[in-house]
PDB file of C-alpha atoms in Angstrom:
ATOM      1  CA  MET A   5      23.132   9.487  -9.471  1.00  0.00           C
ATOM      2  CA  VAL A   6      20.766  12.100  -7.367  1.00  0.00           C
ATOM      3  CA  ASN A   7      17.406  10.552  -7.829  1.00  0.00           C
ATOM      4  CA  LYS A   8      14.541  12.821  -8.642  1.00  0.00           C
ATOM      5  CA  LEU A   9      10.637  13.457  -7.541  1.00  0.00           C
ATOM      6  CA  HIS A  10       8.009  13.826 -10.624  1.00  0.00           C
ATOM      7  CA  ILE A  11       5.328  15.828 -10.052  1.00  0.00           C
ATOM      8  CA  ASP A  12       2.699  15.768 -12.816  1.00  0.00           C
ATOM      9  CA  PRO A  13       0.825  19.190 -13.449  1.00  0.00           C
ATOM     10  CA  LEU A  14      -2.673  17.671 -14.511  1.00  0.00           C
ATOM     11  CA  GLY A  15      -2.248  15.242 -11.215  1.00  0.00           C
ATOM     12  CA  ALA A  16      -4.342  12.362 -11.251  1.00  0.00           C
ATOM     13  CA  THR A  17      -7.186  10.784 -13.076  1.00  0.00           C
ATOM     14  CA  ARG A  18      -9.141  12.273  -9.785  1.00  0.00           C
ATOM     15  CA  GLN A  19      -8.204  15.904  -8.168  1.00  0.00           C
ATOM     16  CA  LEU A  20      -8.548  16.696  -4.893  1.00  0.00           C
ATOM     17  CA  GLY A  21     -11.242  19.111  -4.354  1.00  0.00           C
ATOM     18  CA  LYS A  22     -13.590  18.150  -7.396  1.00  0.00           C
ATOM     19  CA  ARG A  23     -16.600  18.726  -5.590  1.00  0.00           C
ATOM     20  CA  GLY A  24     -15.399  22.727  -4.955  1.00  0.00           C
ATOM     21  CA  ALA A  25     -14.186  21.473  -1.170  1.00  0.00           C
ATOM     22  CA  LEU A  26     -10.642  21.588  -0.298  1.00  0.00           C
ATOM     23  CA  LYS A  27      -9.278  18.911   0.997  1.00  0.00           C
ATOM     24  CA  GLN A  28      -6.528  18.171   3.494  1.00  0.00           C
ATOM     25  CA  ALA A  29      -3.736  16.191   1.801  1.00  0.00           C
ATOM     26  CA  THR A  30      -0.514  14.321   2.568  1.00  0.00           C
ATOM     27  CA  PHE A  31       2.593  14.005   0.374  1.00  0.00           C
ATOM     28  CA  LEU A  32       3.827  10.957   0.100  1.00  0.00           C
ATOM     29  CA  GLN A  33       7.013   9.724  -1.082  1.00  0.00           C
ATOM     30  CA  LEU A  34       7.591   6.000  -1.744  1.00  0.00           C
ATOM     31  CA  LYS A  35      10.346   3.774  -3.130  1.00  0.00           C
ATOM     32  CA  LYS A  36       8.239   1.851  -5.849  1.00  0.00           C
ATOM     33  CA  ASN A  37       6.632   5.577  -7.293  1.00  0.00           C
ATOM     34  CA  PRO A  38       9.235   7.997  -8.519  1.00  0.00           C
ATOM     35  CA  GLU A  39       6.641  10.937  -8.030  1.00  0.00           C
ATOM     36  CA  LEU A  40       6.047  13.033  -5.095  1.00  0.00           C
ATOM     37  CA  LEU A  41       2.168  11.716  -4.198  1.00  0.00           C
ATOM     38  CA  SER A  42      -0.739  14.034  -2.951  1.00  0.00           C
ATOM     39  CA  VAL A  43      -2.553  11.742  -1.141  1.00  0.00           C
ATOM     40  CA  GLU A  44      -5.636  12.265   0.016  1.00  0.00           C
ATOM     41  CA  SER A  45      -6.642  10.193   3.359  1.00  0.00           C
ATOM     42  CA  PRO A  46      -4.361   8.486   6.106  1.00  0.00           C
ATOM     43  CA  PHE A  47      -5.697   5.197   5.247  1.00  0.00           C
ATOM     44  CA  GLU A  48      -4.761   5.359   1.719  1.00  0.00           C
ATOM     45  CA  VAL A  49      -1.168   5.898   3.249  1.00  0.00           C
ATOM     46  CA  LEU A  50      -0.855   3.530   5.775  1.00  0.00           C
ATOM     47  CA  LEU A  51      -1.873   0.639   2.406  1.00  0.00           C
ATOM     48  CA  ALA A  52       0.761   2.690   0.189  1.00  0.00           C
ATOM     49  CA  LYS A  53       3.324   1.771   2.739  1.00  0.00           C
ATOM     50  CA  LEU A  54       2.592  -1.379   3.908  1.00  0.00           C
ATOM     51  CA  ALA A  55       2.711  -2.326  -0.040  1.00  0.00           C
ATOM     52  CA  ASP A  56       6.063   0.016  -0.778  1.00  0.00           C
ATOM     53  CA  LEU A  57       7.749  -2.265   2.225  1.00  0.00           C
ATOM     54  CA  SER A  58       6.140  -5.456   0.869  1.00  0.00           C
ATOM     55  CA  ASN A  59       9.394  -7.715  -1.029  1.00  0.00           C
ATOM     56  CA  ALA A  60       6.056  -9.320  -3.208  1.00  0.00           C
ATOM     57  CA  VAL A  61       4.632  -5.634  -4.843  1.00  0.00           C
ATOM     58  CA  THR A  62       6.600  -4.058  -7.670  1.00  0.00           C
ATOM     59  CA  GLN A  63       4.847  -1.094  -8.649  1.00  0.00           C
ATOM     60  CA  ILE A  64       2.288   1.256  -6.821  1.00  0.00           C
ATOM     61  CA  ASP A  65      -0.396   3.726  -8.934  1.00  0.00           C
ATOM     62  CA  TYR A  66      -1.907   6.433  -7.283  1.00  0.00           C
ATOM     63  CA  GLN A  67      -5.677   7.142  -8.322  1.00  0.00           C
ATOM     64  CA  PRO A  68      -4.415   5.356 -10.999  1.00  0.00           C
ATOM     65  CA  PHE A  69      -6.715   5.419 -14.020  1.00  0.00           C
ATOM     66  CA  THR A  70     -10.888   6.474 -14.104  1.00  0.00           C
ATOM     67  CA  VAL A  71     -13.592   4.218 -15.290  1.00  0.00           C
ATOM     68  CA  ASP A  72     -16.918   5.381 -16.643  1.00  0.00           C
ATOM     69  CA  VAL A  73     -18.854   2.125 -15.455  1.00  0.00           C
ATOM     70  CA  VAL A  74     -21.874   3.062 -17.517  1.00  0.00           C
ATOM     71  CA  ASN A  75     -20.196   3.134 -20.947  1.00  0.00           C
ATOM     72  CA  GLU A  76     -16.976   0.441 -19.340  1.00  0.00           C
ATOM     73  CA  ARG A  77     -14.436   2.857 -20.460  1.00  0.00           C
ATOM     74  CA  MET A  78     -11.008   2.501 -18.517  1.00  0.00           C
ATOM     75  CA  LEU A  79      -9.390   6.459 -18.508  1.00  0.00           C
ATOM     76  CA  LEU A  80      -5.949   6.510 -18.077  1.00  0.00           C
ATOM     77  CA  ASN A  81      -5.247   9.859 -17.367  1.00  0.00           C
ATOM     78  CA  HIS A  82      -6.578  13.052 -16.761  1.00  0.00           C
ATOM     79  CA  ALA A  83      -6.816  13.885 -20.405  1.00  0.00           C
ATOM     80  CA  GLN A  84      -8.428  11.164 -21.378  1.00  0.00           C
ATOM     81  CA  LEU A  85     -11.156  11.339 -18.767  1.00  0.00           C
ATOM     82  CA  GLN A  86     -11.808  15.260 -20.331  1.00  0.00           C
ATOM     83  CA  THR A  87     -11.603  14.391 -23.591  1.00  0.00           C
ATOM     84  CA  HIS A  88     -14.135  11.927 -22.483  1.00  0.00           C
ATOM     85  CA  ARG A  89     -16.283  13.542 -20.796  1.00  0.00           C
ATOM     86  CA  GLN A  90     -16.267  16.279 -23.425  1.00  0.00           C
ATOM     87  CA  LYS A  91     -17.267  13.723 -26.251  1.00  0.00           C
ATOM     88  CA  LEU A  92     -20.507  12.855 -23.243  1.00  0.00           C
ATOM     89  CA  LYS A  93     -21.662  16.474 -22.908  1.00  0.00           C
ATOM     90  CA  GLU A  94     -21.606  17.159 -26.949  1.00  0.00           C
ATOM     91  CA  SER A  95     -23.479  13.605 -27.761  1.00  0.00           C
ATOM     92  CA  GLY A  96     -26.232  14.455 -24.517  1.00  0.00           C
ATOM     93  CA  MET A  97     -24.795  11.656 -22.639  1.00  0.00           C
ATOM     94  CA  GLU A  98     -23.551  11.052 -19.074  1.00  0.00           C
ATOM     95  CA  GLY A  99     -21.279   9.161 -17.384  1.00  0.00           C
ATOM     96  CA  VAL A 100     -20.998   7.911 -14.201  1.00  0.00           C
ATOM     97  CA  PHE A 101     -17.477   7.681 -12.913  1.00  0.00           C
ATOM     98  CA  TYR A 102     -15.251   5.791 -10.204  1.00  0.00           C
ATOM     99  CA  THR A 103     -11.158   6.581  -9.510  1.00  0.00           C
ATOM    100  CA  PRO A 104      -9.522   4.123  -7.320  1.00  0.00           C
ATOM    101  CA  ASP A 105      -7.803   4.773  -4.693  1.00  0.00           C
ATOM    102  CA  LEU A 106      -4.413   2.530  -5.558  1.00  0.00           C
ATOM    103  CA  ARG A 107      -3.327   0.239  -7.827  1.00  0.00           C
ATOM    104  CA  PHE A 108      -0.603  -2.422  -6.836  1.00  0.00           C
ATOM    105  CA  ARG A 109       1.697  -4.924  -8.697  1.00  0.00           C
ATOM    106  CA  TRP A 110       2.018  -7.771  -6.750  1.00  0.00           C
ATOM    107  CA  ARG A 111       4.295 -10.532  -8.266  1.00  0.00           C
ATOM    108  CA  THR A 112       3.143 -13.745  -7.638  1.00  0.00           C
ATOM    109  CA  PRO A 113       4.781 -17.517  -9.072  1.00  0.00           C
ATOM    110  CA  LYS A 114       2.119 -17.169 -12.133  1.00  0.00           C
ATOM    111  CA  GLY A 115       3.257 -13.516 -13.158  1.00  0.00           C
ATOM    112  CA  ASN A 116       2.311 -10.095 -12.305  1.00  0.00           C
ATOM    113  CA  VAL A 117      -1.286  -9.282 -10.729  1.00  0.00           C
ATOM    114  CA  ASP A 118      -2.429  -5.894 -10.783  1.00  0.00           C
ATOM    115  CA  GLU A 119      -4.898  -5.330  -7.424  1.00  0.00           C
ATOM    116  CA  VAL A 120      -6.593  -2.165  -7.327  1.00  0.00           C
ATOM    117  CA  ILE A 121      -7.617  -1.039  -3.913  1.00  0.00           C
ATOM    118  CA  GLU A 122     -10.511   0.976  -2.884  1.00  0.00           C
ATOM    119  CA  ALA A 123      -9.820   2.620   0.950  1.00  0.00           C
ATOM    120  CA  LYS A 124     -12.950   3.089   3.292  1.00  0.00           C
ATOM    121  CA  ASP A 125     -14.122   4.004   6.987  1.00  0.00           C
ATOM    122  CA  VAL A 126     -14.402   0.566   8.601  1.00  0.00           C
ATOM    123  CA  ASN A 127     -18.446   2.258   9.263  1.00  0.00           C
ATOM    124  CA  TRP A 128     -19.700   2.343   5.544  1.00  0.00           C
ATOM    125  CA  VAL A 129     -21.307  -1.283   4.763  1.00  0.00           C
ATOM    126  CA  PRO A 130     -21.821  -2.682   1.318  1.00  0.00           C
ATOM    127  CA  SER A 131     -24.958  -3.510   0.504  1.00  0.00           C
ATOM    128  CA  LEU A 132     -27.116  -4.217  -2.709  1.00  0.00           C
ATOM    129  CA  GLY A 133     -28.972  -1.129  -3.399  1.00  0.00           C
ATOM    130  CA  ASP A 134     -26.317   1.576  -2.534  1.00  0.00           C
ATOM    131  CA  GLU A 135     -25.826   3.385  -5.361  1.00  0.00           C
ATOM    132  CA  TYR A 136     -22.031   3.082  -4.194  1.00  0.00           C
ATOM    133  CA  THR A 137     -21.571  -0.523  -4.138  1.00  0.00           C
ATOM    134  CA  ASP A 138     -23.707  -1.179  -7.466  1.00  0.00           C
ATOM    135  CA  LYS A 139     -21.040   1.286  -8.651  1.00  0.00           C
ATOM    136  CA  LEU A 140     -18.231  -1.176  -6.962  1.00  0.00           C
ATOM    137  CA  LEU A 141     -19.797  -4.303  -8.574  1.00  0.00           C
ATOM    138  CA  HIS A 142     -19.825  -3.365 -11.705  1.00  0.00           C
ATOM    139  CA  THR A 143     -16.186  -2.006 -11.874  1.00  0.00           C
ATOM    140  CA  ARG A 144     -15.215  -4.649 -10.234  1.00  0.00           C
ATOM    141  CA  ALA A 145     -16.891  -6.885 -12.951  1.00  0.00           C
ATOM    142  CA  LEU A 146     -15.660  -3.987 -15.816  1.00  0.00           C
ATOM    143  CA  LEU A 147     -12.006  -4.866 -14.105  1.00  0.00           C
ATOM    144  CA  ALA A 148     -12.006  -8.955 -14.301  1.00  0.00           C
ATOM    145  CA  GLN A 149     -12.748  -9.052 -17.589  1.00  0.00           C
ATOM    146  CA  ARG A 150      -9.441  -7.164 -17.763  1.00  0.00           C
ATOM    147  CA  GLY A 151      -7.840  -9.706 -15.720  1.00  0.00           C
ATOM    148  CA  ILE A 152      -7.335  -6.901 -13.067  1.00  0.00           C
ATOM    149  CA  GLN A 153      -8.436  -7.559  -9.182  1.00  0.00           C
ATOM    150  CA  PHE A 154     -10.654  -5.335  -7.032  1.00  0.00           C
ATOM    151  CA  GLY A 155      -9.683  -4.934  -2.806  1.00  0.00           C
ATOM    152  CA  LEU A 156     -11.612  -3.481  -0.728  1.00  0.00           C
ATOM    153  CA  TYR A 157     -10.090  -2.498   2.406  1.00  0.00           C
ATOM    154  CA  ALA A 158     -11.693  -0.886   5.863  1.00  0.00           C
ATOM    155  CA  ALA A 159     -10.477   0.601   8.938  1.00  0.00           C
ATOM    156  CA  GLY A 160     -11.755   2.998  11.656  1.00  0.00           C
ATOM    157  CA  VAL A 161     -10.094   6.084  10.056  1.00  0.00           C
ATOM    158  CA  THR A 162     -10.278   8.423  12.873  1.00  0.00           C
ATOM    159  CA  GLU A 163      -9.084   5.803  15.048  1.00  0.00           C
ATOM    160  CA  LEU A 164      -5.621   5.248  12.863  1.00  0.00           C
ATOM    161  CA  TYR A 165      -3.665   7.112  14.886  1.00  0.00           C
ATOM    162  CA  LEU A 166      -3.492   5.118  18.348  1.00  0.00           C
ATOM    163  CA  TRP A 167      -2.903   1.821  16.067  1.00  0.00           C
ATOM    164  CA  ALA A 168       0.338  -0.035  16.983  1.00  0.00           C
ATOM    165  CA  LEU A 169       0.320  -1.039  13.450  1.00  0.00           C
ATOM    166  CA  VAL A 170       0.645   2.645  12.277  1.00  0.00           C
ATOM    167  CA  SER A 171       3.987   3.386  14.460  1.00  0.00           C
ATOM    168  CA  ASN A 172       5.672   0.037  13.068  1.00  0.00           C
ATOM    169  CA  VAL A 173       5.058   0.785   9.079  1.00  0.00           C
ATOM    170  CA  ASN A 174       5.692   4.718   9.028  1.00  0.00           C
ATOM    171  CA  LYS A 175       9.274   3.657  11.745  1.00  0.00           C
ATOM    172  CA  LEU A 176       9.440   0.936   8.887  1.00  0.00           C
ATOM    173  CA  HIS A 177       8.915   2.604   5.448  1.00  0.00           C
ATOM    174  CA  ALA A 178      11.582   5.372   7.203  1.00  0.00           C
ATOM    175  CA  LEU A 179      14.062   3.759   7.733  1.00  0.00           C
ATOM    176  CA  MET A 180      13.440   1.923   4.220  1.00  0.00           C
ATOM    177  CA  LEU A 181      13.971   5.060   2.506  1.00  0.00           C
ATOM    178  CA  ARG A 182      17.021   6.141   4.533  1.00  0.00           C
ATOM    179  CA  ARG A 183      19.190   3.325   3.358  1.00  0.00           C
ATOM    180  CA  LYS A 184      20.240   5.414   1.002  1.00  0.00           C
ATOM    181  CA  ASP A 185      21.028   8.731   0.300  1.00  0.00           C
ATOM    182  CA  ALA A 186      20.699  10.961  -2.875  1.00  0.00           C
ATOM    183  CA  MET A 187      24.055   9.736  -3.551  1.00  0.00           C
ATOM    184  CA  ASN A 188      24.093   6.650  -3.200  1.00  0.00           C
ATOM    185  CA  THR A 189      25.286   6.011   0.238  1.00  0.00           C
ATOM    186  CA  LEU A 190      24.964   3.614   2.700  1.00  0.00           C
ATOM    187  CA  SER A 191      23.120   4.707   5.926  1.00  0.00           C
ATOM    188  CA  PRO A 192      25.175   3.179   8.959  1.00  0.00           C
ATOM    189  CA  ASP A 193      22.965   1.024  10.512  1.00  0.00           C
ATOM    190  CA  TYR A 194      22.377  -0.722   7.082  1.00  0.00           C
ATOM    191  CA  LEU A 195      25.717  -1.249   7.243  1.00  0.00           C
ATOM    192  CA  GLN A 196      25.859  -3.123  10.399  1.00  0.00           C
ATOM    193  CA  TYR A 197      23.153  -4.987   8.962  1.00  0.00           C
ATOM    194  CA  LEU A 198      24.333  -6.063   5.581  1.00  0.00           C
ATOM    195  CA  GLU A 199      27.856  -7.278   7.664  1.00  0.00           C
ATOM    196  CA  HIS A 200      25.727  -9.285   9.793  1.00  0.00           C
ATOM    197  CA  GLN A 201      22.489 -10.001   8.154  1.00  0.00           C
ATOM    198  CA  ASP A 202      23.598 -14.282   8.054  1.00  0.00           C
ATOM    199  CA  ALA A 203      24.280 -14.080  11.609  1.00  0.00           C
ATOM    200  CA  LEU A 204      21.031 -12.180  13.181  1.00  0.00           C
ATOM    201  CA  LEU A 205      19.163 -14.779  11.379  1.00  0.00           C
ATOM    202  CA  ALA A 206      20.421 -17.754  12.414  1.00  0.00           C
ATOM    203  CA  CYS A 207      20.463 -16.053  16.215  1.00  0.00           C
ATOM    204  CA  VAL A 208      16.744 -15.734  15.433  1.00  0.00           C
ATOM    205  CA  ARG A 209      16.132 -18.732  13.993  1.00  0.00           C
ATOM    206  CA  ALA A 210      18.206 -20.973  16.657  1.00  0.00           C
ATOM    207  CA  GLU A 211      17.242 -18.637  19.646  1.00  0.00           C
ATOM    208  CA  PRO A 212      13.300 -18.160  18.970  1.00  0.00           C
ATOM    209  CA  THR A 213      12.338 -15.859  22.382  1.00  0.00           C
ATOM    210  CA  VAL A 214      15.463 -13.587  21.778  1.00  0.00           C
ATOM    211  CA  SER A 215      14.851 -10.025  21.205  1.00  0.00           C
ATOM    212  CA  LEU A 216      15.932  -7.376  18.972  1.00  0.00           C
ATOM    213  CA  ALA A 217      17.695  -5.411  21.795  1.00  0.00           C
ATOM    214  CA  GLN A 218      19.793  -8.653  22.549  1.00  0.00           C
ATOM    215  CA  LEU A 219      20.591  -9.187  19.212  1.00  0.00           C
ATOM    216  CA  ALA A 220      21.886  -5.601  18.577  1.00  0.00           C
ATOM    217  CA  LYS A 221      23.672  -6.249  21.682  1.00  0.00           C
ATOM    218  CA  ARG A 222      25.244  -9.176  20.566  1.00  0.00           C
ATOM    219  CA  PHE A 223      26.617  -7.841  16.873  1.00  0.00           C
ATOM    220  CA  GLU A 224      27.398  -4.037  18.537  1.00  0.00           C
ATOM    221  CA  MET A 225      25.152  -2.620  16.565  1.00  0.00           C
ATOM    222  CA  THR A 226      22.000  -0.210  16.842  1.00  0.00           C
ATOM    223  CA  LEU A 227      18.405  -1.213  17.004  1.00  0.00           C
ATOM    224  CA  TRP A 228      17.659   0.244  14.236  1.00  0.00           C
ATOM    225  CA  ALA A 229      19.837  -1.918  12.447  1.00  0.00           C
ATOM    226  CA  THR A 230      18.032  -5.445  13.633  1.00  0.00           C
ATOM    227  CA  TRP A 231      14.779  -3.588  12.367  1.00  0.00           C
ATOM    228  CA  HIS A 232      16.331  -3.901   8.766  1.00  0.00           C
ATOM    229  CA  LEU A 233      15.506  -8.238   9.245  1.00  0.00           C
ATOM    230  CA  LEU A 234      11.576  -6.497   9.203  1.00  0.00           C
ATOM    231  CA  ILE A 235      12.226  -4.651   6.507  1.00  0.00           C
ATOM    232  CA  ASP A 236      13.600  -7.583   4.274  1.00  0.00           C
ATOM    233  CA  GLU A 237      11.132  -9.838   4.924  1.00  0.00           C
ATOM    234  CA  LEU A 238      13.325 -12.540   6.661  1.00  0.00           C
ATOM    235  CA  VAL A 239      11.755 -11.862  10.034  1.00  0.00           C
ATOM    236  CA  SER A 240       8.716 -11.726  11.001  1.00  0.00           C
ATOM    237  CA  VAL A 241       6.503 -10.333  14.229  1.00  0.00           C
ATOM    238  CA  ASP A 242       3.066  -9.263  15.319  1.00  0.00           C
ATOM    239  CA  LEU A 243       3.045  -5.431  13.666  1.00  0.00           C
ATOM    240  CA  TRP A 244      -0.336  -4.883  15.503  1.00  0.00           C
ATOM    241  CA  CYS A 245      -0.083  -5.908  18.797  1.00  0.00           C
ATOM    242  CA  ALA A 246       2.771  -3.386  20.006  1.00  0.00           C
ATOM    243  CA  PRO A 247       4.863  -0.422  19.025  1.00  0.00           C
ATOM    244  CA  LEU A 248       8.498  -2.204  17.987  1.00  0.00           C
ATOM    245  CA  GLY A 249      10.995  -2.022  20.655  1.00  0.00           C
ATOM    246  CA  PRO A 250      13.809  -3.556  22.365  1.00  0.00           C
ATOM    247  CA  GLN A 251      11.600  -6.049  24.091  1.00  0.00           C
ATOM    248  CA  THR A 252      10.141  -7.426  20.308  1.00  0.00           C
ATOM    249  CA  THR A 253      11.008 -10.304  19.468  1.00  0.00           C
ATOM    250  CA  GLY A 254      10.734 -11.726  16.122  1.00  0.00           C
ATOM    251  CA  VAL A 255      10.245 -14.911  14.662  1.00  0.00           C
ATOM    252  CA  ASP A 256      12.534 -16.949  11.234  1.00  0.00           C
ATOM    253  CA  ALA A 257      10.074 -16.135   7.774  1.00  0.00           C
ATOM    254  CA  GLY A 258      11.420 -18.922   6.603  1.00  0.00           C
ATOM    255  CA  ASN A 259       9.445 -21.760   9.153  1.00  0.00           C
ATOM    256  CA  ALA A 260       5.942 -20.800   7.380  1.00  0.00           C
ATOM    257  CA  PRO A 261       7.248 -19.829   3.696  1.00  0.00           C
ATOM    258  CA  GLU A 262       3.252 -20.785   2.454  1.00  0.00           C
ATOM    259  CA  GLU A 263       1.589 -17.652   4.269  1.00  0.00           C
ATOM    260  CA  PRO A 264       1.371 -14.385   3.221  1.00  0.00           C
ATOM    261  CA  ALA A 265       4.743 -12.462   4.038  1.00  0.00           C
ATOM    262  CA  LEU A 266       4.725 -10.093   7.239  1.00  0.00           C
ATOM    263  CA  PHE A 267       3.299  -6.778   5.255  1.00  0.00           C
ATOM    264  CA  ARG A 268       1.166  -8.989   2.709  1.00  0.00           C
ATOM    265  CA  ARG A 269      -0.272 -10.295   5.947  1.00  0.00           C
ATOM    266  CA  SER A 270      -1.078  -6.976   7.647  1.00  0.00           C
ATOM    267  CA  MET A 271      -2.884  -5.730   4.874  1.00  0.00           C
ATOM    268  CA  LEU A 272      -5.170  -8.661   4.820  1.00  0.00           C
ATOM    269  CA  ALA A 273      -5.849  -8.597   7.794  1.00  0.00           C
ATOM    270  CA  MET A 274      -8.200  -5.148   6.801  1.00  0.00           C
ATOM    271  CA  ARG A 275     -10.336  -6.179   4.208  1.00  0.00           C
ATOM    272  CA  ASN A 276     -13.544  -5.795   4.609  1.00  0.00           C
ATOM    273  CA  THR A 277     -14.994  -8.924   4.927  1.00  0.00           C
ATOM    274  CA  SER A 278     -18.491  -7.966   4.072  1.00  0.00           C
ATOM    275  CA  TRP A 279     -17.489  -7.053   1.226  1.00  0.00           C
ATOM    276  CA  GLU A 280     -15.783  -9.828   0.079  1.00  0.00           C
ATOM    277  CA  VAL A 281     -19.541 -12.555   0.951  1.00  0.00           C
ATOM    278  CA  LEU A 282     -20.996  -9.567  -1.410  1.00  0.00           C
ATOM    279  CA  CYS A 283     -18.681 -10.411  -4.025  1.00  0.00           C
ATOM    280  CA  LYS A 284     -19.152 -14.231  -3.180  1.00  0.00           C
ATOM    281  CA  ASP A 285     -22.819 -13.891  -3.774  1.00  0.00           C
ATOM    282  CA  ASN A 286     -22.759 -11.748  -6.770  1.00  0.00           C
TER     283      ASN A 286
END
């Protein structure tokens, strides 16, 4: 069966260029969202791809809803937002609106947990009294009442293209999407991996210093085929330190079952620590 991409003609609750200025958008295809997403920033793309790769994430939504912070209303789509704005106008009232960048649904031992994501440049420092910070704090409190977590992530947006993490995530995500084509035919490198998956993992466990290139040579497969161990989070590497290559060595992920898995761990490294401290104090 052919996989189809769906595009909502009204878009997300917050539309690109809403303030009258054109914004550059990146079209993004994900495994865990059927739509072809129009994403505003490279940082949002990075977070979305990490979540798409993570085995712990079951669903990804871009700009999932808008919150009227003042009136404590959650508006789930563009039509609801427009209706709400019209009612405010007719009653002479005003709203203060906030639309999160992403929503991830995490699988946990206690059930599914939704996390709303705000992606900010690292140069923005949250502080009490700042209008935007106060809006985020009110939003966080409102979402908490509904059992939704709020996560603020930070990165040097203009420096992303220099990060090994970005290069590695882009490669792994593209490889994951190519595992199966529109006719459900498995790729040759994925078939090689599936044939030798158990033996590959056994080698990593027995030889902690074995490189991906050595594994590929030993089992007469492409280097790309060994990367599927990372995609399945069976083997762990430091995605931050250097681009993936022949000399990359992996560690059996089963050695540290209590730690966050590979892609979740990479995301947690970008949590805005100033925000975390501010939330603990308020």
